Structure formats: structure tokens, C-alpha cells
Amino acid sequence: MRNYLVTFFAVFILSVPWFALTYPDQMRDFLLVVSDTGDQFASVILSHNPKTVEQIQSKYIASNIGIPNKKVRILLVPGHEANYGGAEYGSIKERDLTLELAKDLERIMGANSHYQVMVTRDDKTWSPTFDSYFKNNWQDIVTWTTAHREEISHLVSIGYVKPVVPTIIHNKAPTGVAYRLFGFTKWANENDVDIIIHIHFNDNPGHGINTPGDYSGFSIYVPEKQYYNSTTTIAVANTIFSRLSKLNPVSDLPGESTGIVEEPDLIAIGAYNTSDAASMLIEYGYIYEQQFVNTSLRAVSINDLAFQTYLGLQDFFDKNNAVKSAVSFNTLLLPHEWRNLVSKNEGTSGEIYALQTALMLDGVYPPQNTKMNDCPRTGSFGPCTLKALEAFQKKYGIDGEKGIVGPDTRSLLNEKYGTNRLI
Ligand SMILES: [Zn+2]
């Protein structure tokens, strides 16, 4: 969650606004000149070694042929801290959802020997690595952050950099939280991390504590185009976006509706041009969406988002990979074997969730003239499901069980999307 609200996220209180780097290549040269001539504009000489697309893709290939220490290194940052921060809705805490998704992603990616996956925390505290890093390097993190801020400030003063105003107002992070976010980036730079994924769930102001808000869907935040780590981040974000958007609505919050949002001021993704790794922040949906609120669907829906994220990474690293051909549905919800009659007024169930997913892959869900945001997959059988089911039945000439999953509809669903389907 990162808009306006209660708990906040990644904006650090700046002494100068964030400024875009208008001429990144020239600036790199400029920094070399500055260090040669001993100009003391910053107390630390900064090095920028942004990961290129070719670099990280070649790592994946290198790990393929058994070159040691060449795995693609991915840092997962479950949004917010173990006992602090993030959106809340009823009894649901964003910081728990983000951790659940991070663990799912760690498990799924961990099964692929090309990746080395690290997670920053569990539900109680920081991982031992970050616990000791924060304890032993706090002053270094502060100094390093200040140096980057001064670097930008200096470049503004000499006209190499021009300001970019963020499109969305962000919540402010308290100092400790902000420095820990900078600390993740600093550590990642020092430890050859290729990709950092910050995991969040969104919220928006103005709804009651138990009343859903107006917006839904996911969005991916990437560094503003002139950051050094922007190009690589956007390349990775594109393939993840492409997978997620097949089954999930893109956020309809004004400012997020492009799906991939360039941001100048999020610490997580490299404010002050701090990050060498491709760094993105994924808001996986709004915390009050039904598939997260409903306890019987939460685990499968979050696991599925992790799975789709993994497929997106595979698309980036290995376009012709074996995983892709083995996964025909882009989701872990299918194949599914339907066994019961399904109709409206049944409450929420995995059976209906799988039905909605199958209907979506079949092109009839959401129904004509509706958006995914108006008809999300919720696991409950409402007007959207009814219309889509009727369209499905019409498409395949099924008569006599209009609006319910009776024997004929069920056997067609199982034939197309079931575990014993004919491929
Ligand atoms: Zn958040």
C-alpha cells in the first residue's frame, strides 16, 4: 500500500526534491572527472554499476551450463516490517500477505537451480543477514544515502539534472524505515543482486474499516526512465506484467492505470539513483479484494500470483523454456476437475474460482462490455459469472442447463480444463 494513508511507504523526506538524470551516460563520465580532480561534492565517491539486460540474462545461461557462483540473484522484500506498517483491512494485515507471497515465490523459484533467492524477513524479524547488516552498517547506510542525495543535488546545481515531479503523492516513511529501505539497496549493490522485487498490497483512502474501497487490480512500479537501473527493470517488469495481466485486472486508480508506473521517488526502487539491480515494486492488488479477504481463497490466490510472477521471470530469462511448454494455463488453479453442480447463491468456493478462471481463459469472462475490474475472479457466483457461463454455454451449444454447471457443462469444462483433458 502506498497511497496517502495510515502507514506509508517509501518517500524519504528530502532536502531537495528528487531529480531525474537527464544525461545518464554523460553523468557517469562526469563523475569520473570529478573523482579524478578531487572535487569534494560528496563525502563518498559513488560508483554506479547498473545491471544490464545482457548481464543478467547471460548469468542465467551461465548457471545453465554449470558455472559456479553465476546464479541469478534475486532479493525479495516482503513489504513493510515484521511487526510494523502496511495497510490493514478487518483482521488482515498487508505485511502478512506480502510475506506469504514472498515465501510462495521463494519456494517456486527455489525449485529452479538458476536462481538464488533471498528474503529479507520472516514474520518476527529480519533475516540474520539483514539483522547484522543493519546493526553493523547503520552509519554507512546513512552516509551512503546522504552522498547519493548530495550527488543529485550537485548535478542539479550545475544543470546536468532536471527535476521530475512524481505523479502520485506518496506516504512518507519515518527515518528508520527509510534507511532500512536504502539499506536493502546498498546491500544488494554490494552483493551482486540482479533483481529486487518489493511485494505490496494496495489500499486507497476513504473506505470504512470493513468496507471495500473503490479500486482494484495490480500495478508495477519501476524507476523513472532516466535512472540507471530503469531500462533493465522495465524489461523484467514487462514480462511479469504480461503474465499477471492475463488473469488479473490492472489497477483502475488514476495514475496506476498504465499498469507499469514510472516513479522518481520511491526508495524501494532506487531513489537518488541508488540501485544497481533491476528494482521493482509490485502492488499485487487491493487488500480488500475478495480473493484476499476470503480465508478459503487467500492462500491459493496469493500462491497463484507468485506463480504468475515466476512465469513472467521465466519469459524474461528463458523464452523457450521447458516450464513454459509444461504450463499450459498460466495458473495453478487449472487444471481443475469439476465434480459438483455449480450455481448461484452458493457462497464462495474454489470450484467457482476455478470456473471463473476457466471462463476467462475461454474468452467469455469477464462478460462482453465489462472490465476485469468490474468482474474480478472472486470465487463467488454473481451476475458476472452467470453471464459468462451463459455465454460459454451458447458458444458450445449447450442447452438445458442455462446458468448452472450441470452435467453437460461440467463434462465440457473437464474436457477442456480438467485434469484428464485431451491436450
Ligand atoms: Zn505496502
Tab-separated table of C-alpha atoms and ligand atoms in Angstrom:
chain	number	residue	atom	x	y	z
A	1	MET	CA	0.000	0.000	0.000
A	2	ARG	CA	1.487	3.259	-0.870
A	3	ASN	CA	-1.054	5.974	-1.291
A	4	TYR	CA	-1.650	8.762	1.142
A	5	LEU	CA	-2.602	6.594	4.089
A	6	VAL	CA	-2.052	5.483	7.567
A	7	THR	CA	1.159	3.748	7.048
A	8	PHE	CA	3.273	4.766	4.448
A	9	PHE	CA	5.903	3.703	2.392
A	10	ALA	CA	8.800	4.814	0.586
A	11	VAL	CA	9.218	8.504	0.383
A	12	PHE	CA	12.052	9.914	2.312
A	13	ILE	CA	11.894	13.464	3.426
A	14	LEU	CA	14.091	15.230	1.002
A	15	SER	CA	16.108	18.316	1.441
A	16	VAL	CA	15.860	18.637	-2.322
A	17	PRO	CA	13.211	17.052	-4.466
A	18	TRP	CA	14.189	14.042	-6.454
A	19	PHE	CA	15.695	14.896	-9.775
A	20	ALA	CA	15.824	12.854	-12.890
A	21	LEU	CA	19.070	12.234	-14.583
A	22	THR	CA	18.784	13.787	-17.950
A	23	TYR	CA	22.032	12.554	-19.383
A	24	PRO	CA	22.957	9.347	-17.613
A	25	ASP	CA	25.926	8.474	-19.792
A	26	GLN	CA	27.354	11.937	-19.625
A	27	MET	CA	26.836	11.921	-15.916
A	28	ARG	CA	28.810	8.757	-15.484
A	29	ASP	CA	31.699	10.391	-17.317
A	30	PHE	CA	31.272	13.460	-15.265
A	31	LEU	CA	31.573	11.502	-12.049
A	32	LEU	CA	34.843	10.046	-13.211
A	33	VAL	CA	36.171	13.502	-13.926
A	34	VAL	CA	35.051	14.704	-10.561
A	35	SER	CA	36.823	11.928	-8.731
A	36	ASP	CA	39.985	12.471	-10.766
A	37	THR	CA	40.142	16.107	-9.932
A	38	GLY	CA	39.349	15.576	-6.314
A	39	ASP	CA	36.252	17.713	-6.283
A	40	GLN	CA	34.645	17.072	-2.917
A	41	PHE	CA	30.964	17.355	-3.623
A	42	ALA	CA	30.229	14.209	-1.712
A	43	SER	CA	31.950	12.636	1.220
A	44	VAL	CA	31.967	9.284	-0.568
A	45	ILE	CA	32.956	8.613	-4.158
A	46	LEU	CA	29.991	6.827	-5.614
A	47	SER	CA	30.208	4.075	-8.122
A	48	HIS	CA	27.300	3.142	-10.313
A	49	ASN	CA	27.297	-0.307	-11.851
A	50	PRO	CA	23.791	-0.829	-13.098
A	51	LYS	CA	22.945	-4.341	-14.216
A	52	THR	CA	22.232	-4.602	-17.904
A	53	VAL	CA	19.705	-6.904	-19.514
A	54	GLU	CA	22.515	-8.796	-21.228
A	55	GLN	CA	24.452	-9.210	-17.989
A	56	ILE	CA	21.671	-10.812	-16.026
A	57	GLN	CA	20.393	-12.905	-18.907
A	58	SER	CA	23.883	-14.250	-19.508
A	59	LYS	CA	24.072	-15.208	-15.832
A	60	TYR	CA	21.012	-17.359	-16.272
A	61	ILE	CA	22.632	-19.076	-19.229
A	62	ALA	CA	25.922	-19.472	-17.358
A	63	SER	CA	24.174	-21.199	-14.481
A	64	ASN	CA	22.624	-23.469	-17.073
A	65	ILE	CA	25.978	-24.882	-18.074
A	66	GLY	CA	27.177	-25.308	-14.548
A	67	ILE	CA	29.397	-22.275	-13.995
A	68	PRO	CA	29.532	-21.856	-10.226
A	69	ASN	CA	28.557	-18.621	-8.494
A	70	LYS	CA	26.662	-17.471	-11.524
A	71	LYS	CA	23.121	-17.947	-10.391
A	72	VAL	CA	20.706	-15.109	-10.922
A	73	ARG	CA	20.438	-13.477	-7.525
A	74	ILE	CA	17.026	-12.227	-6.550
A	75	LEU	CA	16.161	-10.337	-3.394
A	76	LEU	CA	12.534	-10.500	-2.299
A	77	VAL	CA	11.399	-7.756	0.040
A	78	PRO	CA	8.027	-8.505	1.627
A	79	GLY	CA	6.548	-5.036	2.063
A	80	HIS	CA	6.698	-3.391	5.484
A	81	GLU	CA	8.327	-4.698	8.608
A	82	ALA	CA	7.668	-7.788	10.700
A	83	ASN	CA	5.515	-6.074	13.289
A	84	TYR	CA	5.052	-2.693	11.785
A	85	GLY	CA	3.434	-0.804	8.963
A	86	GLY	CA	1.309	-1.521	5.931
A	87	ALA	CA	-2.392	-1.499	5.158
A	88	GLU	CA	-4.946	-3.255	7.317
A	89	TYR	CA	-8.443	-4.391	6.470
A	90	GLY	CA	-10.520	-6.022	9.166
A	91	SER	CA	-8.139	-8.521	10.689
A	92	ILE	CA	-5.977	-8.739	7.564
A	93	LYS	CA	-2.566	-7.141	7.621
A	94	GLU	CA	-0.740	-6.266	4.446
A	95	ARG	CA	2.604	-7.180	5.999
A	96	ASP	CA	1.352	-10.769	6.450
A	97	LEU	CA	0.074	-11.041	2.876
A	98	THR	CA	3.332	-9.706	1.479
A	99	LEU	CA	5.307	-12.266	3.467
A	100	GLU	CA	3.040	-15.086	2.351
A	101	LEU	CA	3.554	-14.137	-1.284
A	102	ALA	CA	7.311	-13.772	-0.798
A	103	LYS	CA	7.522	-17.264	0.707
A	104	ASP	CA	5.490	-18.732	-2.141
A	105	LEU	CA	7.735	-17.048	-4.668
A	106	GLU	CA	10.853	-18.183	-2.806
A	107	ARG	CA	9.622	-21.772	-2.844
A	108	ILE	CA	8.600	-21.729	-6.512
A	109	MET	CA	11.804	-20.046	-7.693
A	110	GLY	CA	13.938	-22.076	-5.319
A	111	ALA	CA	12.978	-25.184	-7.280
A	112	ASN	CA	14.769	-23.707	-10.297
A	113	SER	CA	18.532	-24.116	-9.918
A	114	HIS	CA	19.216	-20.994	-11.989
A	115	TYR	CA	18.076	-18.777	-9.161
A	116	GLN	CA	19.406	-17.883	-5.776
A	117	VAL	CA	16.557	-16.319	-3.841
A	118	MET	CA	16.864	-14.298	-0.650
A	119	VAL	CA	14.055	-12.932	1.520
A	120	THR	CA	14.641	-10.024	3.878
A	121	ARG	CA	12.473	-11.083	6.814
A	122	ASP	CA	10.065	-13.543	8.326
A	123	ASP	CA	7.011	-12.766	10.462
A	124	LYS	CA	9.091	-11.908	13.513
A	125	THR	CA	12.284	-10.241	12.460
A	126	TRP	CA	14.858	-9.541	9.756
A	127	SER	CA	16.763	-12.418	8.255
A	128	PRO	CA	20.118	-12.930	10.036
A	129	THR	CA	21.906	-11.294	7.088
A	130	PHE	CA	19.935	-8.075	7.336
A	131	ASP	CA	19.748	-8.110	11.096
A	132	SER	CA	23.525	-7.955	11.307
A	133	TYR	CA	23.816	-5.658	8.288
A	134	PHE	CA	21.609	-3.047	9.927
A	135	LYS	CA	23.378	-3.437	13.266
A	136	ASN	CA	26.884	-3.162	11.873
A	137	ASN	CA	26.440	-0.762	8.976
A	138	TRP	CA	23.892	1.792	10.070
A	139	GLN	CA	26.203	4.778	9.857
A	140	ASP	CA	27.491	3.606	6.478
A	141	ILE	CA	23.942	3.407	5.166
A	142	VAL	CA	23.249	6.948	6.344
A	143	THR	CA	26.470	8.275	4.842
A	144	TRP	CA	25.934	6.458	1.576
A	145	THR	CA	22.357	7.719	1.291
A	146	THR	CA	23.455	11.258	2.030
A	147	ALA	CA	26.185	11.012	-0.570
A	148	HIS	CA	23.687	9.973	-3.231
A	149	ARG	CA	21.379	12.773	-2.268
A	150	GLU	CA	24.228	15.254	-2.466
A	151	GLU	CA	25.315	13.853	-5.790
A	152	ILE	CA	21.894	14.538	-7.243
A	153	SER	CA	21.748	17.927	-5.599
A	154	HIS	CA	25.123	18.866	-7.038
A	155	LEU	CA	24.178	17.723	-10.528
A	156	VAL	CA	21.060	19.822	-10.328
A	157	SER	CA	23.055	22.840	-9.335
A	158	ILE	CA	25.292	22.533	-12.379
A	159	GLY	CA	22.365	21.856	-14.709
A	160	TYR	CA	23.033	18.234	-15.575
A	161	VAL	CA	19.855	17.075	-13.965
A	162	LYS	CA	16.354	18.356	-14.149
A	163	PRO	CA	13.530	17.794	-11.710
A	164	VAL	CA	10.737	15.327	-12.307
A	165	VAL	CA	7.615	15.671	-10.258
A	166	PRO	CA	6.049	12.383	-9.174
A	167	THR	CA	2.532	11.763	-10.431
A	168	ILE	CA	1.291	10.222	-7.223
A	169	ILE	CA	1.717	11.594	-3.738
A	170	HIS	CA	3.346	9.001	-1.541
A	171	ASN	CA	3.162	8.387	2.115
A	172	LYS	CA	6.229	9.354	3.982
A	173	ALA	CA	8.351	6.755	5.642
A	174	PRO	CA	9.794	7.502	9.039
A	175	THR	CA	13.542	7.834	9.087
A	176	GLY	CA	14.337	4.351	10.382
A	177	VAL	CA	12.128	2.645	7.803
A	178	ALA	CA	13.552	4.798	5.026
A	179	TYR	CA	17.157	3.977	5.909
A	180	ARG	CA	16.377	0.290	6.121
A	181	LEU	CA	14.936	0.505	2.587
A	182	PHE	CA	18.092	2.265	1.433
A	183	GLY	CA	19.997	-0.415	3.322
A	184	PHE	CA	18.423	-3.197	1.237
A	185	THR	CA	19.566	-1.405	-1.902
A	186	LYS	CA	23.070	-0.799	-0.583
A	187	TRP	CA	23.421	-4.425	0.460
A	188	ALA	CA	22.103	-5.569	-2.911
A	189	ASN	CA	24.687	-3.412	-4.703
A	190	GLU	CA	27.451	-4.922	-2.590
A	191	ASN	CA	26.260	-8.490	-3.030
A	192	ASP	CA	25.757	-8.796	-6.753
A	193	VAL	CA	21.963	-8.902	-6.585
A	194	ASP	CA	20.408	-8.814	-10.032
A	195	ILE	CA	16.753	-8.186	-9.301
A	196	ILE	CA	14.944	-6.784	-6.282
A	197	ILE	CA	11.208	-7.320	-6.005
A	198	HIS	CA	9.325	-5.381	-3.344
A	199	ILE	CA	5.986	-7.019	-2.652
A	200	HIS	CA	2.979	-4.964	-1.579
A	201	PHE	CA	-0.789	-4.915	-1.488
A	202	ASN	CA	-2.513	-1.666	-2.172
A	203	ASP	CA	-5.125	0.349	-0.345
A	204	ASN	CA	-6.843	3.626	-1.009
A	205	PRO	CA	-8.317	6.114	1.383
A	206	GLY	CA	-11.900	6.788	2.218
A	207	HIS	CA	-13.405	3.393	2.813
A	208	GLY	CA	-14.535	2.050	6.161
A	209	ILE	CA	-12.516	-0.401	8.174
A	210	ASN	CA	-14.637	-3.286	6.884
A	211	THR	CA	-15.955	-1.764	3.666
A	212	PRO	CA	-14.116	-2.390	0.404
A	213	GLY	CA	-12.717	0.635	-1.423
A	214	ASP	CA	-13.436	1.674	-4.983
A	215	TYR	CA	-10.309	0.497	-6.762
A	216	SER	CA	-8.965	-2.901	-7.671
A	217	GLY	CA	-6.148	-4.520	-9.562
A	218	PHE	CA	-2.373	-4.700	-9.616
A	219	SER	CA	0.361	-2.310	-10.691
A	220	ILE	CA	4.126	-2.462	-11.020
A	221	TYR	CA	6.284	0.493	-10.031
A	222	VAL	CA	9.566	0.928	-11.857
A	223	PRO	CA	12.269	3.603	-11.687
A	224	GLU	CA	11.782	6.747	-13.719
A	225	LYS	CA	13.239	6.333	-17.192
A	226	GLN	CA	16.414	8.279	-16.558
A	227	TYR	CA	17.577	6.231	-13.614
A	228	TYR	CA	20.493	3.958	-14.424
A	229	ASN	CA	18.542	0.862	-13.394
A	230	SER	CA	15.441	1.825	-15.343
A	231	THR	CA	15.940	0.008	-18.652
A	232	THR	CA	16.660	-3.370	-17.121
A	233	THR	CA	13.876	-3.009	-14.591
A	234	ILE	CA	11.347	-2.150	-17.262
A	235	ALA	CA	12.428	-5.143	-19.371
A	236	VAL	CA	11.814	-7.520	-16.466
A	237	ALA	CA	8.641	-5.734	-15.376
A	238	ASN	CA	7.188	-6.044	-18.880
A	239	THR	CA	7.275	-9.831	-18.889
A	240	ILE	CA	5.887	-10.068	-15.362
A	241	PHE	CA	3.179	-7.590	-16.256
A	242	SER	CA	2.271	-9.585	-19.304
A	243	ARG	CA	1.706	-12.743	-17.242
A	244	LEU	CA	-0.167	-11.046	-14.402
A	245	SER	CA	-2.433	-9.107	-16.730
A	246	LYS	CA	-3.738	-12.251	-18.381
A	247	LEU	CA	-5.761	-13.104	-15.287
A	248	ASN	CA	-5.765	-10.054	-13.066
A	249	PRO	CA	-7.163	-6.575	-13.568
A	250	VAL	CA	-4.737	-3.693	-13.829
A	251	SER	CA	-5.322	-1.111	-11.117
A	252	ASP	CA	-8.013	1.386	-12.043
A	253	LEU	CA	-6.705	4.006	-9.650
A	254	PRO	CA	-5.999	7.136	-11.696
A	255	GLY	CA	-2.231	7.266	-12.134
A	256	GLU	CA	-1.824	3.493	-11.928
A	257	SER	CA	-3.944	2.523	-14.891
A	258	THR	CA	-0.967	2.165	-17.208
A	259	GLY	CA	-0.064	-0.879	-15.134
A	260	ILE	CA	3.656	-0.181	-15.198
A	261	VAL	CA	4.209	3.118	-13.454
A	262	GLU	CA	7.473	5.026	-13.625
A	263	GLU	CA	8.347	6.650	-10.334
A	264	PRO	CA	11.087	9.078	-9.413
A	265	ASP	CA	10.837	8.994	-5.651
A	266	LEU	CA	10.310	5.508	-4.268
A	267	ILE	CA	13.237	4.486	-2.110
A	268	ALA	CA	12.466	0.834	-2.757
A	269	ILE	CA	13.245	1.077	-6.448
A	270	GLY	CA	16.267	3.330	-6.155
A	271	ALA	CA	15.515	6.933	-5.240
A	272	TYR	CA	18.585	9.194	-5.632
A	273	ASN	CA	19.793	6.766	-8.281
A	274	THR	CA	20.970	4.352	-5.613
A	275	SER	CA	20.172	0.935	-7.063
A	276	ASP	CA	22.304	-1.133	-9.427
A	277	ALA	CA	19.857	-4.032	-9.518
A	278	ALA	CA	16.666	-4.048	-11.533
A	279	SER	CA	14.288	-2.925	-8.797
A	280	MET	CA	10.535	-3.015	-8.907
A	281	LEU	CA	7.669	-2.728	-6.513
A	282	ILE	CA	4.604	-4.802	-7.261
A	283	GLU	CA	1.265	-3.869	-5.745
A	284	TYR	CA	-0.463	-7.198	-6.259
A	285	GLY	CA	-3.989	-5.959	-5.699
A	286	TYR	CA	-6.053	-4.089	-3.143
A	287	ILE	CA	-6.146	-5.588	0.303
A	288	TYR	CA	-9.959	-5.600	0.423
A	289	GLU	CA	-10.387	-7.628	-2.778
A	290	GLN	CA	-12.475	-10.672	-2.080
A	291	GLN	CA	-9.938	-13.300	-3.074
A	292	PHE	CA	-7.620	-11.946	-0.345
A	293	VAL	CA	-10.329	-11.385	2.251
A	294	ASN	CA	-11.907	-14.804	1.904
A	295	THR	CA	-9.951	-17.218	4.045
A	296	SER	CA	-10.671	-20.209	1.825
A	297	LEU	CA	-9.269	-18.481	-1.284
A	298	ARG	CA	-6.450	-16.368	0.126
A	299	ALA	CA	-3.694	-18.962	0.094
A	300	VAL	CA	-4.443	-20.202	-3.425
A	301	SER	CA	-4.879	-16.731	-4.878
A	302	ILE	CA	-1.607	-15.488	-3.377
A	303	ASN	CA	0.250	-18.616	-4.413
A	304	ASP	CA	-1.106	-18.169	-7.910
A	305	LEU	CA	0.128	-14.574	-8.077
A	306	ALA	CA	3.564	-15.832	-7.060
A	307	PHE	CA	3.393	-18.490	-9.760
A	308	GLN	CA	2.433	-15.981	-12.445
A	309	THR	CA	5.299	-13.732	-11.329
A	310	TYR	CA	7.650	-16.682	-11.702
A	311	LEU	CA	6.367	-17.371	-15.207
A	312	GLY	CA	6.987	-13.723	-16.059
A	313	LEU	CA	10.592	-14.053	-14.907
A	314	GLN	CA	10.964	-17.205	-16.979
A	315	ASP	CA	9.710	-15.316	-20.009
A	316	PHE	CA	12.469	-12.779	-19.427
A	317	PHE	CA	15.281	-15.265	-18.810
A	318	ASP	CA	14.386	-18.214	-20.934
A	319	LYS	CA	11.883	-17.595	-23.664
A	320	ASN	CA	11.881	-21.162	-24.895
A	321	ASN	CA	11.984	-22.771	-21.524
A	322	ALA	CA	10.632	-26.163	-20.656
A	323	VAL	CA	8.485	-24.713	-17.902
A	324	LYS	CA	6.577	-22.737	-20.451
A	325	SER	CA	5.622	-25.702	-22.528
A	326	ALA	CA	4.687	-27.716	-19.454
A	327	VAL	CA	2.449	-24.960	-18.166
A	328	SER	CA	-0.445	-24.560	-20.462
A	329	PHE	CA	-2.705	-22.450	-18.305
A	330	ASN	CA	-0.661	-19.613	-16.744
A	331	THR	CA	-2.235	-20.521	-13.411
A	332	LEU	CA	-2.136	-23.164	-10.714
A	333	LEU	CA	-5.936	-23.063	-10.463
A	334	LEU	CA	-6.139	-25.133	-13.617
A	335	PRO	CA	-6.406	-27.906	-14.473
A	336	HIS	CA	-9.347	-28.447	-12.155
A	337	GLU	CA	-11.752	-31.329	-12.022
A	338	TRP	CA	-15.324	-30.143	-11.536
A	339	ARG	CA	-17.422	-32.674	-9.703
A	340	ASN	CA	-20.472	-30.853	-8.423
A	341	LEU	CA	-23.336	-28.845	-9.685
A	342	VAL	CA	-22.381	-25.191	-9.547
A	343	SER	CA	-24.964	-22.423	-9.454
A	344	LYS	CA	-25.523	-19.022	-7.930
A	345	ASN	CA	-26.213	-18.465	-4.233
A	346	GLU	CA	-23.588	-20.961	-3.233
A	347	GLY	CA	-21.268	-18.677	-1.355
A	348	THR	CA	-17.599	-18.651	-2.146
A	349	SER	CA	-15.733	-21.730	-3.280
A	350	GLY	CA	-12.628	-22.945	-5.016
A	351	GLU	CA	-14.912	-24.654	-7.530
A	352	ILE	CA	-16.319	-21.282	-8.600
A	353	TYR	CA	-12.877	-19.653	-8.530
A	354	ALA	CA	-11.612	-22.298	-10.941
A	355	LEU	CA	-14.757	-21.901	-13.053
A	356	GLN	CA	-14.192	-18.149	-13.385
A	357	THR	CA	-10.586	-18.793	-14.331
A	358	ALA	CA	-11.533	-21.338	-16.989
A	359	LEU	CA	-14.177	-18.999	-18.394
A	360	MET	CA	-11.582	-16.242	-18.520
A	361	LEU	CA	-9.151	-18.397	-20.468
A	362	ASP	CA	-12.018	-19.294	-22.763
A	363	GLY	CA	-12.548	-15.621	-23.523
A	364	VAL	CA	-16.032	-15.241	-22.044
A	365	TYR	CA	-15.082	-13.841	-18.643
A	366	PRO	CA	-15.432	-11.000	-17.884
A	367	PRO	CA	-18.638	-10.893	-19.946
A	368	GLN	CA	-18.833	-8.670	-23.006
A	369	ASN	CA	-18.683	-4.942	-22.319
A	370	THR	CA	-17.329	-5.360	-18.804
A	371	LYS	CA	-13.818	-4.873	-17.488
A	372	MET	CA	-11.873	-7.249	-15.284
A	373	ASN	CA	-12.110	-4.640	-12.547
A	374	ASP	CA	-15.915	-4.823	-12.697
A	375	CYS	CA	-15.890	-8.596	-12.854
A	376	PRO	CA	-12.859	-9.839	-10.967
A	377	ARG	CA	-12.420	-13.506	-10.163
A	378	THR	CA	-13.832	-13.677	-6.658
A	379	GLY	CA	-14.802	-17.297	-6.108
A	380	SER	CA	-18.436	-16.308	-5.650
A	381	PHE	CA	-21.156	-16.757	-8.233
A	382	GLY	CA	-22.665	-13.384	-9.045
A	383	PRO	CA	-24.068	-11.706	-12.148
A	384	CYS	CA	-20.669	-11.680	-13.896
A	385	THR	CA	-20.278	-15.436	-13.559
A	386	LEU	CA	-23.856	-16.047	-14.605
A	387	LYS	CA	-23.477	-14.009	-17.791
A	388	ALA	CA	-20.125	-15.558	-18.619
A	389	LEU	CA	-21.418	-19.070	-18.044
A	390	GLU	CA	-24.370	-18.424	-20.328
A	391	ALA	CA	-22.000	-17.122	-22.994
A	392	PHE	CA	-19.854	-20.240	-22.606
A	393	GLN	CA	-22.886	-22.485	-22.995
A	394	LYS	CA	-24.049	-20.560	-26.031
A	395	LYS	CA	-20.584	-20.710	-27.567
A	396	TYR	CA	-20.526	-24.507	-27.350
A	397	GLY	CA	-24.217	-25.153	-27.980
A	398	ILE	CA	-25.105	-26.471	-24.559
A	399	ASP	CA	-28.848	-26.286	-23.968
A	400	GLY	CA	-30.935	-27.162	-20.997
A	401	GLU	CA	-28.705	-26.079	-18.126
A	402	LYS	CA	-28.709	-22.351	-18.602
A	403	GLY	CA	-26.788	-20.542	-15.900
A	404	ILE	CA	-25.754	-23.602	-13.944
A	405	VAL	CA	-22.868	-26.012	-14.290
A	406	GLY	CA	-24.877	-29.160	-14.931
A	407	PRO	CA	-23.602	-32.466	-16.363
A	408	ASP	CA	-23.055	-31.263	-19.940
A	409	THR	CA	-21.286	-28.059	-18.985
A	410	ARG	CA	-19.232	-29.920	-16.411
A	411	SER	CA	-18.041	-32.536	-18.842
A	412	LEU	CA	-17.049	-29.864	-21.362
A	413	LEU	CA	-15.173	-27.925	-18.672
A	414	ASN	CA	-13.378	-31.084	-17.609
A	415	GLU	CA	-12.568	-31.927	-21.181
A	416	LYS	CA	-11.005	-28.504	-21.791
A	417	TYR	CA	-9.656	-27.547	-18.357
A	418	GLY	CA	-9.789	-30.741	-16.296
A	419	THR	CA	-7.003	-32.946	-15.042
A	420	ASN	CA	-7.729	-35.649	-17.622
A	421	ARG	CA	-8.244	-33.263	-20.511
A	422	LEU	CA	-7.300	-34.164	-24.008
A	423	ILE	CA	-4.327	-31.999	-24.838
B	1	ZN	ZN	2.510	-1.537	1.217
